[in-house]
Amino acid sequence: MKRGRAGLKSQCQTFPSLGERTKRQKWMIPTQDWGNLPHHVVLQIFQHLSLVDRARASSVCRCWNDVFHTPDLWRRFEFELNQPATSYLRSTHPDLIQQIIKKHAQHLQYVSFKVDSCTESAEAACDILSQLVNCTIKTLGLISTARPSFMDAHFVSALTVVFVNSKSLSSIKIDDTPVDDPSLKVLVANNSDTLKLLKMSSCPHVSPAGILCVADQCHGLRELALNYHLLSDDLLLALSSEKHVHLEHLRIDVVSENPGQTQFHTIKRSSWEALVRHSPKVNIVMYFFLYEEEFEPFFCEETPVTHLYFGRAVSKMMLGRIGLNCPRLVELVVCANGLEPLDEELIRIAERCKSLTAIGLGECEVTCSGFVEFVKMCGGRLTQLSIMEEVLIPDSSYNMEQIHSEVSKHLGRIWFPDMMPTW
């Protein structure tokens, strides 16, 4: 028996204890070598980094440096020329951007950069533009956080040279830069067969004639975004000509920075109708940032707008006009209104706007009964219904608890009003 116990004990001792197994398992786990990560994984990481962070990461090891020079990484070249980034690049990698553009001139397809009000950044932007002349880019995006007057004529000259040498630009996005009519004419002269998208915002040196030149010559234009002061009857008619393809998106920013000093013109109903006849499926999106007294020229006649966003308070009267004169409306977002309930206006919109599928209300007021009636009329076609709980006013028919189930019943899905965040 003693020998048997000893044998059993010796057999048990052949199995390590739990603590010993844990120590052994920890010892057997290999230390991760970041330099041995698969090429495609490192490439994916680099694609989410800014230009400066890519430059820093490329010095980690030879493998990461090889990924930094992979052509696929530079098909999209997006970066921000703010003062810290510009200073870092000039002190650490003074020729980095030049080397990238030179090495990947045939790979670059999408180039986009932002420029701040730093003099160094503006100079760097001009330098970059001058280097893009030998690239086969298809998309060019330029966004400036400085006022257009900050950039001098050198910027426009550099941009014009890009337009002269480019023969395949399909997408242009330009915000807050001193681009002008002559530079647009050069763009059209060299890229009229390929340009499909043009987005321009806050470019004071561009006139309606400059945009009209684009519409007259670029017959393949499918998307156009511009400030309202560049919109004209002639432009809409040009986009409606037989030689022009069907426009898919027209975005219009209606912005006022000086209350009471901005004069807004009126677009004829016949011009809108010509556009819709030619492009029946066009989305017409309008963003309004106006003061109440500046809305007078809008929606007095039928307007084929499909998406409406009001970033400032809009009156009951204006919302009533929308119900009467915007039959193609698909989406409506109202950030603020006065303290009068909008029941009648919403019901009118539900009656007249048969394509409405999305609505959002911020600082407004609607009675619970009026809101339920609106949802009844729109039925299950409302795919988005974003209403702050503070908007709804309980009445004799519904309280806040009852309205949840009532609205859910008519929508065909569970619905709750949005809650104001507490942070």
Short mmCIF file of C-alpha atoms in Angstrom, two decimals:
data_model
loop_
_atom_site.label_atom_id
_atom_site.label_comp_id
_atom_site.label_asym_id
_atom_site.label_seq_id
_atom_site.Cartn_x
_atom_site.Cartn_y
_atom_site.Cartn_z
CA MET A 1 0.00 0.00 0.00
CA LYS A 2 2.80 2.37 0.76
CA ARG A 3 4.34 1.59 -2.56
CA GLY A 4 0.99 2.16 -4.25
CA ARG A 5 0.53 5.56 -2.64
CA ALA A 6 4.02 6.56 -3.60
CA GLY A 7 3.38 5.49 -7.16
CA LEU A 8 0.16 7.48 -7.31
CA LYS A 9 1.90 10.50 -5.84
CA SER A 10 4.70 10.29 -8.38
CA GLN A 11 2.13 10.07 -11.18
CA CYS A 12 0.31 13.14 -9.91
CA GLN A 13 3.51 15.09 -9.74
CA THR A 14 4.03 14.65 -13.50
CA PHE A 15 1.22 17.19 -14.09
CA PRO A 16 2.23 20.84 -13.46
CA SER A 17 0.21 22.93 -11.07
CA LEU A 18 -2.13 25.66 -12.34
CA GLY A 19 0.38 28.35 -11.40
CA GLU A 20 3.18 26.57 -13.21
CA ARG A 21 1.02 26.10 -16.33
CA THR A 22 0.16 29.81 -16.36
CA LYS A 23 3.83 30.75 -16.08
CA ARG A 24 4.75 28.36 -18.86
CA GLN A 25 1.97 29.69 -21.13
CA LYS A 26 3.09 33.26 -20.58
CA TRP A 27 6.65 32.24 -21.37
CA MET A 28 5.60 30.56 -24.60
CA ILE A 29 3.67 33.61 -25.99
CA PRO A 30 5.96 35.21 -28.59
CA THR A 31 6.65 38.91 -28.33
CA GLN A 32 4.87 40.76 -31.19
CA ASP A 33 7.33 42.19 -33.69
CA TRP A 34 5.63 45.17 -35.34
CA GLY A 35 8.13 45.00 -38.16
CA ASN A 36 6.80 41.56 -39.13
CA LEU A 37 3.18 42.60 -39.56
CA PRO A 38 1.81 41.60 -42.99
CA HIS A 39 2.30 44.24 -45.68
CA HIS A 40 -1.45 44.67 -46.28
CA VAL A 41 -2.08 45.25 -42.55
CA VAL A 42 0.55 47.99 -42.32
CA LEU A 43 -0.80 49.52 -45.52
CA GLN A 44 -4.27 49.63 -44.00
CA ILE A 45 -2.87 51.38 -40.92
CA PHE A 46 -1.00 53.94 -43.03
CA GLN A 47 -4.13 54.76 -45.02
CA HIS A 48 -5.74 56.10 -41.84
CA LEU A 49 -2.80 58.30 -40.89
CA SER A 50 -2.19 61.94 -41.74
CA LEU A 51 0.78 62.87 -43.90
CA VAL A 52 2.86 63.90 -40.87
CA ASP A 53 2.03 60.69 -38.99
CA ARG A 54 2.87 58.62 -42.06
CA ALA A 55 6.24 60.32 -42.25
CA ARG A 56 6.90 59.59 -38.59
CA ALA A 57 5.76 55.97 -38.87
CA SER A 58 7.95 55.36 -41.93
CA SER A 59 11.04 55.72 -39.73
CA VAL A 60 10.03 52.86 -37.41
CA CYS A 61 11.69 50.15 -39.51
CA ARG A 62 12.63 49.23 -43.07
CA CYS A 63 9.39 47.30 -43.58
CA TRP A 64 7.26 50.31 -42.69
CA ASN A 65 9.43 52.54 -44.86
CA ASP A 66 8.78 50.21 -47.81
CA VAL A 67 5.02 50.47 -47.19
CA PHE A 68 5.34 54.27 -47.09
CA HIS A 69 6.48 54.18 -50.73
CA THR A 70 3.79 51.77 -51.94
CA PRO A 71 1.90 53.25 -54.96
CA ASP A 72 -1.48 52.19 -53.57
CA LEU A 73 -0.91 54.41 -50.54
CA TRP A 74 -0.64 57.51 -52.72
CA ARG A 75 -3.63 57.16 -55.02
CA ARG A 76 -5.40 59.38 -52.47
CA PHE A 77 -3.22 62.19 -51.19
CA GLU A 78 -5.06 64.08 -48.43
CA PHE A 79 -3.35 66.38 -45.99
CA GLU A 80 -3.79 69.57 -44.00
CA LEU A 81 -1.37 72.46 -44.35
CA ASN A 82 -1.77 74.00 -40.95
CA GLN A 83 1.08 75.80 -39.21
CA PRO A 84 2.26 72.88 -37.01
CA ALA A 85 2.26 70.43 -39.94
CA THR A 86 4.01 72.85 -42.28
CA SER A 87 6.67 73.68 -39.69
CA TYR A 88 7.27 69.99 -38.97
CA LEU A 89 7.64 69.07 -42.63
CA ARG A 90 10.02 71.95 -43.33
CA SER A 91 12.23 71.21 -40.34
CA THR A 92 12.22 67.41 -40.58
CA HIS A 93 11.33 66.42 -44.15
CA PRO A 94 11.73 69.58 -46.26
CA ASP A 95 11.46 67.75 -49.60
CA LEU A 96 8.97 65.06 -48.57
CA ILE A 97 5.94 66.28 -50.53
CA GLN A 98 8.06 66.99 -53.59
CA GLN A 99 9.51 63.46 -53.45
CA ILE A 100 6.07 61.88 -53.08
CA ILE A 101 4.57 63.79 -55.99
CA LYS A 102 7.58 63.13 -58.20
CA LYS A 103 7.70 59.41 -57.44
CA HIS A 104 3.93 58.82 -57.64
CA ALA A 105 2.95 61.26 -60.36
CA GLN A 106 1.32 58.46 -62.36
CA HIS A 107 -0.43 56.99 -59.33
CA LEU A 108 -2.01 60.11 -57.82
CA GLN A 109 -5.71 60.22 -58.65
CA TYR A 110 -7.23 62.07 -55.69
CA VAL A 111 -5.43 65.09 -54.24
CA SER A 112 -7.06 67.15 -51.50
CA PHE A 113 -5.60 69.56 -49.00
CA LYS A 114 -6.68 72.23 -46.54
CA VAL A 115 -4.80 75.47 -46.04
CA ASP A 116 -4.93 77.66 -42.95
CA SER A 117 -4.13 81.38 -42.61
CA CYS A 118 -0.43 80.81 -41.95
CA THR A 119 1.84 82.40 -44.59
CA GLU A 120 3.98 79.27 -44.69
CA SER A 121 0.91 77.15 -45.44
CA ALA A 122 -0.23 79.38 -48.30
CA GLU A 123 3.26 79.28 -49.81
CA ALA A 124 3.37 75.50 -49.45
CA ALA A 125 -0.03 75.22 -51.17
CA CYS A 126 1.25 77.19 -54.17
CA ASP A 127 4.35 75.02 -54.25
CA ILE A 128 2.28 71.83 -54.23
CA LEU A 129 0.01 73.05 -57.01
CA SER A 130 3.02 73.85 -59.18
CA GLN A 131 4.22 70.26 -58.75
CA LEU A 132 0.93 68.67 -59.84
CA VAL A 133 1.38 69.62 -63.49
CA ASN A 134 2.72 66.18 -64.45
CA CYS A 135 0.18 64.17 -62.45
CA THR A 136 -2.82 62.37 -63.90
CA ILE A 137 -5.18 63.41 -61.11
CA LYS A 138 -8.91 62.99 -61.50
CA THR A 139 -10.09 64.67 -58.29
CA LEU A 140 -8.75 67.91 -56.86
CA GLY A 141 -9.95 69.35 -53.57
CA LEU A 142 -8.84 72.71 -52.14
CA ILE A 143 -10.23 74.04 -48.87
CA SER A 144 -8.95 77.19 -47.22
CA THR A 145 -9.70 78.23 -43.66
CA ALA A 146 -8.25 81.67 -44.48
CA ARG A 147 -10.23 84.32 -46.28
CA PRO A 148 -9.74 84.24 -50.07
CA SER A 149 -8.13 87.70 -49.94
CA PHE A 150 -5.30 86.19 -47.88
CA MET A 151 -4.01 84.23 -50.85
CA ASP A 152 -2.43 86.31 -53.57
CA ALA A 153 -2.37 85.94 -57.33
CA HIS A 154 0.34 83.28 -57.12
CA PHE A 155 -2.23 80.79 -55.89
CA VAL A 156 -4.56 81.39 -58.83
CA SER A 157 -1.64 81.21 -61.25
CA ALA A 158 -0.50 77.89 -59.81
CA LEU A 159 -4.04 76.50 -59.94
CA THR A 160 -4.45 77.68 -63.53
CA VAL A 161 -1.29 75.84 -64.53
CA VAL A 162 -2.78 72.64 -63.09
CA PHE A 163 -5.94 73.20 -65.14
CA VAL A 164 -3.84 73.77 -68.27
CA ASN A 165 -1.88 70.54 -67.89
CA SER A 166 -4.72 68.33 -66.65
CA LYS A 167 -6.72 66.50 -69.28
CA SER A 168 -8.75 64.09 -67.15
CA LEU A 169 -10.14 66.03 -64.17
CA SER A 170 -13.55 64.63 -63.28
CA SER A 171 -14.14 66.17 -59.84
CA ILE A 172 -13.28 69.65 -58.49
CA LYS A 173 -14.02 70.77 -54.92
CA ILE A 174 -12.92 74.32 -54.07
CA ASP A 175 -13.85 76.25 -50.93
CA ASP A 176 -12.76 79.72 -49.76
CA THR A 177 -10.07 80.25 -52.38
CA PRO A 178 -9.45 83.10 -54.86
CA VAL A 179 -10.26 81.01 -57.94
CA ASP A 180 -11.78 83.28 -60.60
CA ASP A 181 -13.61 83.25 -63.95
CA PRO A 182 -10.44 83.14 -66.14
CA SER A 183 -9.16 80.09 -64.25
CA LEU A 184 -12.54 78.37 -64.71
CA LYS A 185 -12.38 79.03 -68.44
CA VAL A 186 -8.98 77.33 -68.53
CA LEU A 187 -10.43 74.39 -66.60
CA VAL A 188 -13.24 74.06 -69.11
CA ALA A 189 -10.96 74.39 -72.13
CA ASN A 190 -8.86 71.41 -71.02
CA ASN A 191 -11.30 69.17 -69.12
CA SER A 192 -14.72 69.74 -70.67
CA ASP A 193 -15.07 66.09 -71.72
CA THR A 194 -14.24 64.64 -68.31
CA LEU A 195 -15.59 67.06 -65.67
CA LYS A 196 -18.57 65.50 -63.89
CA LEU A 197 -18.60 67.22 -60.50
CA LEU A 198 -17.95 70.84 -59.53
CA LYS A 199 -18.34 72.08 -55.95
CA MET A 200 -17.56 75.71 -55.25
CA SER A 201 -18.30 77.56 -52.02
CA SER A 202 -17.34 81.07 -50.88
CA CYS A 203 -15.31 81.95 -53.95
CA PRO A 204 -16.04 85.69 -54.29
CA HIS A 205 -14.04 86.14 -57.52
CA VAL A 206 -16.29 83.73 -59.42
CA SER A 207 -19.34 85.26 -61.09
CA PRO A 208 -22.52 83.70 -62.51
CA ALA A 209 -20.90 84.08 -65.95
CA GLY A 210 -18.00 81.85 -64.86
CA ILE A 211 -20.35 79.08 -63.68
CA LEU A 212 -22.41 79.47 -66.85
CA CYS A 213 -19.27 78.89 -68.89
CA VAL A 214 -18.80 75.57 -67.12
CA ALA A 215 -22.41 74.53 -67.73
CA ASP A 216 -22.27 75.56 -71.39
CA GLN A 217 -19.12 73.58 -72.16
CA CYS A 218 -19.08 70.63 -69.72
CA HIS A 219 -21.98 68.61 -71.09
CA GLY A 220 -21.21 65.64 -68.84
CA LEU A 221 -21.62 67.58 -65.60
CA ARG A 222 -23.72 65.54 -63.19
CA GLU A 223 -23.21 67.26 -59.84
CA LEU A 224 -22.96 70.97 -59.11
CA ALA A 225 -22.67 72.74 -55.75
CA LEU A 226 -22.49 76.51 -55.48
CA ASN A 227 -23.58 79.56 -53.53
CA TYR A 228 -26.98 81.01 -54.36
CA HIS A 229 -25.55 84.24 -55.78
CA LEU A 230 -24.03 82.13 -58.61
CA LEU A 231 -27.37 80.58 -59.48
CA SER A 232 -29.21 82.13 -62.43
CA ASP A 233 -32.00 81.43 -64.88
CA ASP A 234 -29.43 81.16 -67.68
CA LEU A 235 -27.49 78.55 -65.71
CA LEU A 236 -30.57 76.37 -65.18
CA LEU A 237 -31.49 76.64 -68.84
CA ALA A 238 -27.94 75.69 -69.87
CA LEU A 239 -28.13 72.60 -67.66
CA SER A 240 -31.47 71.79 -69.31
CA SER A 241 -30.27 71.86 -72.92
CA GLU A 242 -30.56 68.75 -75.08
CA LYS A 243 -26.78 68.36 -75.36
CA HIS A 244 -26.37 68.19 -71.58
CA VAL A 245 -26.57 64.92 -69.63
CA HIS A 246 -29.16 64.55 -66.90
CA LEU A 247 -28.07 66.42 -63.80
CA GLU A 248 -28.16 64.24 -60.67
CA HIS A 249 -27.43 66.68 -57.83
CA LEU A 250 -27.67 70.44 -57.52
CA ARG A 251 -26.66 71.80 -54.12
CA ILE A 252 -27.26 75.47 -53.31
CA ASP A 253 -25.95 77.23 -50.20
CA VAL A 254 -28.02 80.30 -49.30
CA VAL A 255 -25.88 82.15 -46.79
CA SER A 256 -26.03 85.63 -45.31
CA GLU A 257 -23.23 87.07 -43.22
CA ASN A 258 -24.57 90.62 -43.04
CA PRO A 259 -28.20 90.71 -41.82
CA GLY A 260 -30.36 93.05 -43.83
CA GLN A 261 -27.56 93.94 -46.27
CA THR A 262 -27.71 90.92 -48.59
CA GLN A 263 -30.07 91.07 -51.57
CA PHE A 264 -31.26 87.74 -52.93
CA HIS A 265 -32.64 87.47 -56.45
CA THR A 266 -35.54 85.28 -57.53
CA ILE A 267 -35.28 82.37 -59.95
CA LYS A 268 -38.15 82.05 -62.42
CA ARG A 269 -40.51 79.12 -62.11
CA SER A 270 -40.09 78.40 -65.83
CA SER A 271 -36.34 77.91 -65.34
CA TRP A 272 -36.89 75.39 -62.55
CA GLU A 273 -39.47 73.57 -64.66
CA ALA A 274 -37.06 73.34 -67.61
CA LEU A 275 -34.44 71.71 -65.38
CA VAL A 276 -36.86 69.12 -64.01
CA ARG A 277 -38.24 68.30 -67.46
CA HIS A 278 -34.72 67.59 -68.66
CA SER A 279 -33.57 65.83 -65.45
CA PRO A 280 -36.70 64.39 -63.77
CA LYS A 281 -34.72 62.62 -61.02
CA VAL A 282 -32.46 65.53 -60.07
CA ASN A 283 -31.94 66.15 -56.36
CA ILE A 284 -32.08 69.86 -55.58
CA VAL A 285 -30.62 70.49 -52.14
CA MET A 286 -30.79 73.89 -50.46
CA TYR A 287 -29.02 74.88 -47.25
CA PHE A 288 -30.36 78.09 -45.68
CA PHE A 289 -28.43 80.22 -43.20
CA LEU A 290 -30.50 83.40 -43.36
CA TYR A 291 -32.12 85.85 -41.00
CA GLU A 292 -35.91 85.95 -40.94
CA GLU A 293 -36.30 89.13 -42.97
CA GLU A 294 -34.18 87.72 -45.83
CA PHE A 295 -36.49 84.82 -46.76
CA GLU A 296 -38.91 86.97 -48.75
CA PRO A 297 -37.70 86.03 -52.30
CA PHE A 298 -37.93 82.27 -51.71
CA PHE A 299 -40.74 79.77 -52.36
CA CYS A 300 -43.28 82.34 -53.51
CA GLU A 301 -43.85 80.06 -56.51
CA GLU A 302 -43.57 76.33 -57.01
CA THR A 303 -39.95 75.24 -56.55
CA PRO A 304 -38.75 71.67 -57.26
CA VAL A 305 -36.45 71.47 -54.23
CA THR A 306 -36.04 67.95 -52.78
CA HIS A 307 -33.95 68.53 -49.64
CA LEU A 308 -34.27 71.57 -47.36
CA TYR A 309 -32.07 72.41 -44.38
CA PHE A 310 -32.65 75.51 -42.25
CA GLY A 311 -29.65 76.26 -40.05
CA ARG A 312 -31.28 79.30 -38.43
CA ALA A 313 -34.79 80.10 -37.25
CA VAL A 314 -37.44 80.03 -39.96
CA SER A 315 -40.92 81.52 -39.63
CA LYS A 316 -44.31 79.79 -39.72
CA MET A 317 -45.09 81.71 -42.88
CA MET A 318 -42.05 80.29 -44.67
CA LEU A 319 -42.89 76.74 -43.61
CA GLY A 320 -46.42 77.35 -44.89
CA ARG A 321 -44.98 78.34 -48.26
CA ILE A 322 -42.98 75.14 -48.35
CA GLY A 323 -46.14 73.12 -47.85
CA LEU A 324 -47.77 74.95 -50.77
CA ASN A 325 -44.92 75.24 -53.24
CA CYS A 326 -42.46 72.32 -52.72
CA PRO A 327 -44.29 69.20 -53.97
CA ARG A 328 -41.03 67.30 -54.66
CA LEU A 329 -39.77 67.65 -51.08
CA VAL A 330 -38.07 64.50 -49.76
CA GLU A 331 -36.30 65.75 -46.62
CA LEU A 332 -36.90 68.70 -44.31
CA VAL A 333 -34.71 69.75 -41.38
CA VAL A 334 -35.68 72.77 -39.26
CA CYS A 335 -33.20 73.69 -36.54
CA ALA A 336 -35.33 76.38 -34.91
CA ASN A 337 -38.65 78.21 -35.08
CA GLY A 338 -40.60 80.65 -32.93
CA LEU A 339 -42.80 79.71 -30.00
CA GLU A 340 -45.96 79.07 -32.04
CA PRO A 341 -47.00 75.45 -32.73
CA LEU A 342 -46.38 74.28 -36.29
CA ASP A 343 -49.35 71.90 -36.50
CA GLU A 344 -51.01 73.44 -39.55
CA GLU A 345 -47.74 73.83 -41.43
CA LEU A 346 -46.71 70.20 -40.85
CA ILE A 347 -50.12 68.87 -41.87
CA ARG A 348 -50.02 70.95 -45.04
CA ILE A 349 -46.56 69.57 -45.82
CA ALA A 350 -47.86 66.03 -45.26
CA GLU A 351 -50.79 66.69 -47.62
CA ARG A 352 -48.81 68.27 -50.45
CA CYS A 353 -45.37 66.65 -50.24
CA LYS A 354 -46.15 63.08 -51.20
CA SER A 355 -42.45 62.13 -51.49
CA LEU A 356 -41.48 63.26 -47.98
CA THR A 357 -39.52 60.49 -46.25
CA ALA A 358 -37.38 62.33 -43.69
CA ILE A 359 -38.00 65.17 -41.26
CA GLY A 360 -36.09 66.65 -38.34
CA LEU A 361 -37.25 69.33 -35.91
CA GLY A 362 -35.03 71.08 -33.38
CA GLU A 363 -36.09 74.09 -31.32
CA CYS A 364 -39.72 74.16 -32.49
CA GLU A 365 -43.14 73.45 -30.98
CA VAL A 366 -45.78 70.97 -32.15
CA THR A 367 -48.76 69.69 -30.19
CA CYS A 368 -48.90 65.94 -29.65
CA SER A 369 -52.21 65.77 -31.52
CA GLY A 370 -50.85 67.71 -34.48
CA PHE A 371 -47.75 65.54 -34.60
CA VAL A 372 -49.78 62.31 -34.54
CA GLU A 373 -51.95 63.64 -37.37
CA PHE A 374 -48.84 64.45 -39.39
CA VAL A 375 -47.46 60.92 -38.87
CA LYS A 376 -50.84 59.38 -39.80
CA MET A 377 -50.84 61.21 -43.12
CA CYS A 378 -47.23 60.34 -43.97
CA GLY A 379 -47.61 56.72 -42.90
CA GLY A 380 -44.83 54.19 -43.25
CA ARG A 381 -42.93 56.19 -45.87
CA LEU A 382 -41.19 58.20 -43.14
CA THR A 383 -37.82 56.45 -42.93
CA GLN A 384 -36.30 59.15 -40.72
CA LEU A 385 -38.20 60.96 -37.99
CA SER A 386 -35.95 62.95 -35.69
CA ILE A 387 -37.89 65.07 -33.20
CA MET A 388 -36.55 66.43 -29.93
CA GLU A 389 -38.76 65.54 -26.98
CA GLU A 390 -38.85 69.23 -26.00
CA VAL A 391 -40.63 69.98 -29.31
CA LEU A 392 -43.77 68.02 -28.41
CA ILE A 393 -46.45 69.73 -26.32
CA PRO A 394 -48.84 67.39 -24.42
CA ASP A 395 -52.55 68.18 -24.91
CA SER A 396 -55.96 66.74 -24.03
CA SER A 397 -55.57 63.85 -26.51
CA TYR A 398 -52.03 62.63 -25.86
CA ASN A 399 -49.42 62.85 -23.17
CA MET A 400 -45.75 61.97 -23.59
CA GLU A 401 -46.26 58.32 -22.62
CA GLN A 402 -49.13 57.78 -25.05
CA ILE A 403 -47.45 59.43 -28.02
CA HIS A 404 -44.65 56.83 -28.13
CA SER A 405 -47.01 53.95 -28.87
CA GLU A 406 -49.32 56.00 -31.11
CA VAL A 407 -46.57 57.21 -33.40
CA SER A 408 -44.93 53.75 -33.43
CA LYS A 409 -48.23 52.24 -34.54
CA HIS A 410 -48.50 54.50 -37.59
CA LEU A 411 -44.82 54.22 -38.49
CA GLY A 412 -44.84 50.44 -38.26
CA ARG A 413 -41.77 50.42 -36.02
CA ILE A 414 -40.73 51.36 -32.50
CA TRP A 415 -40.18 55.11 -32.23
CA PHE A 416 -39.07 57.42 -29.44
CA PRO A 417 -38.35 61.16 -29.62
CA ASP A 418 -34.72 62.25 -29.40
CA MET A 419 -33.44 63.22 -26.00
CA MET A 420 -31.35 66.31 -25.34
CA PRO A 421 -27.81 65.17 -24.42
CA THR A 422 -26.90 65.88 -20.81
CA TRP A 423 -23.21 66.67 -21.32
#
